[in-house]
Amino acid sequence: MDGGLLDETHPMNAPRPEIKETIARKVLNATGLGGIALVSGIIAALLISMSVAYIVTNFVSRL
C-alpha cells in the first residue's frame, strides 16, 4: 500500500458531493428520464396501433 488504505480512484471511495447537488441531480434525472420514457412510450404505442390498423385494413380489403 502507498500509505493509504483506500483506493481513492474507486467511485465508492470518492468524496461525497453536497446534498443539494445530489437531490437536484436525482430530481433532474427522474423528471427528465421519466418525460423521455413517457413520450417515447406514447410514440411507440401510436406507431404500433397505426401499423396494426394498416395491416388489418389491407387484410379486410383483400377479402
PDB file of C-alpha atoms in Angstrom, residues 49-63:
ATOM      1  CA  SER A  49     -51.574   0.877 -33.302  1.00  0.00           C
ATOM      2  CA  MET A  50     -51.226   2.554 -36.706  1.00  0.00           C
ATOM      3  CA  SER A  51     -49.318  -0.395 -38.149  1.00  0.00           C
ATOM      4  CA  VAL A  52     -51.872  -2.883 -36.789  1.00  0.00           C
ATOM      5  CA  ALA A  53     -54.708  -0.789 -38.234  1.00  0.00           C
ATOM      6  CA  TYR A  54     -52.924  -0.661 -41.611  1.00  0.00           C
ATOM      7  CA  ILE A  55     -52.392  -4.426 -41.663  1.00  0.00           C
ATOM      8  CA  VAL A  56     -55.999  -5.143 -40.650  1.00  0.00           C
ATOM      9  CA  THR A  57     -57.338  -2.679 -43.237  1.00  0.00           C
ATOM     10  CA  ASN A  58     -55.304  -4.284 -46.027  1.00  0.00           C
ATOM     11  CA  PHE A  59     -56.312  -7.771 -44.911  1.00  0.00           C
ATOM     12  CA  VAL A  60     -60.023  -6.887 -44.824  1.00  0.00           C
ATOM     13  CA  SER A  61     -59.896  -5.093 -48.184  1.00  0.00           C
ATOM     14  CA  ARG A  62     -58.459  -8.218 -49.884  1.00  0.00           C
ATOM     15  CA  LEU A  63     -61.340 -10.428 -48.728  1.00  0.00           C
TER      16      LEU A  63
END
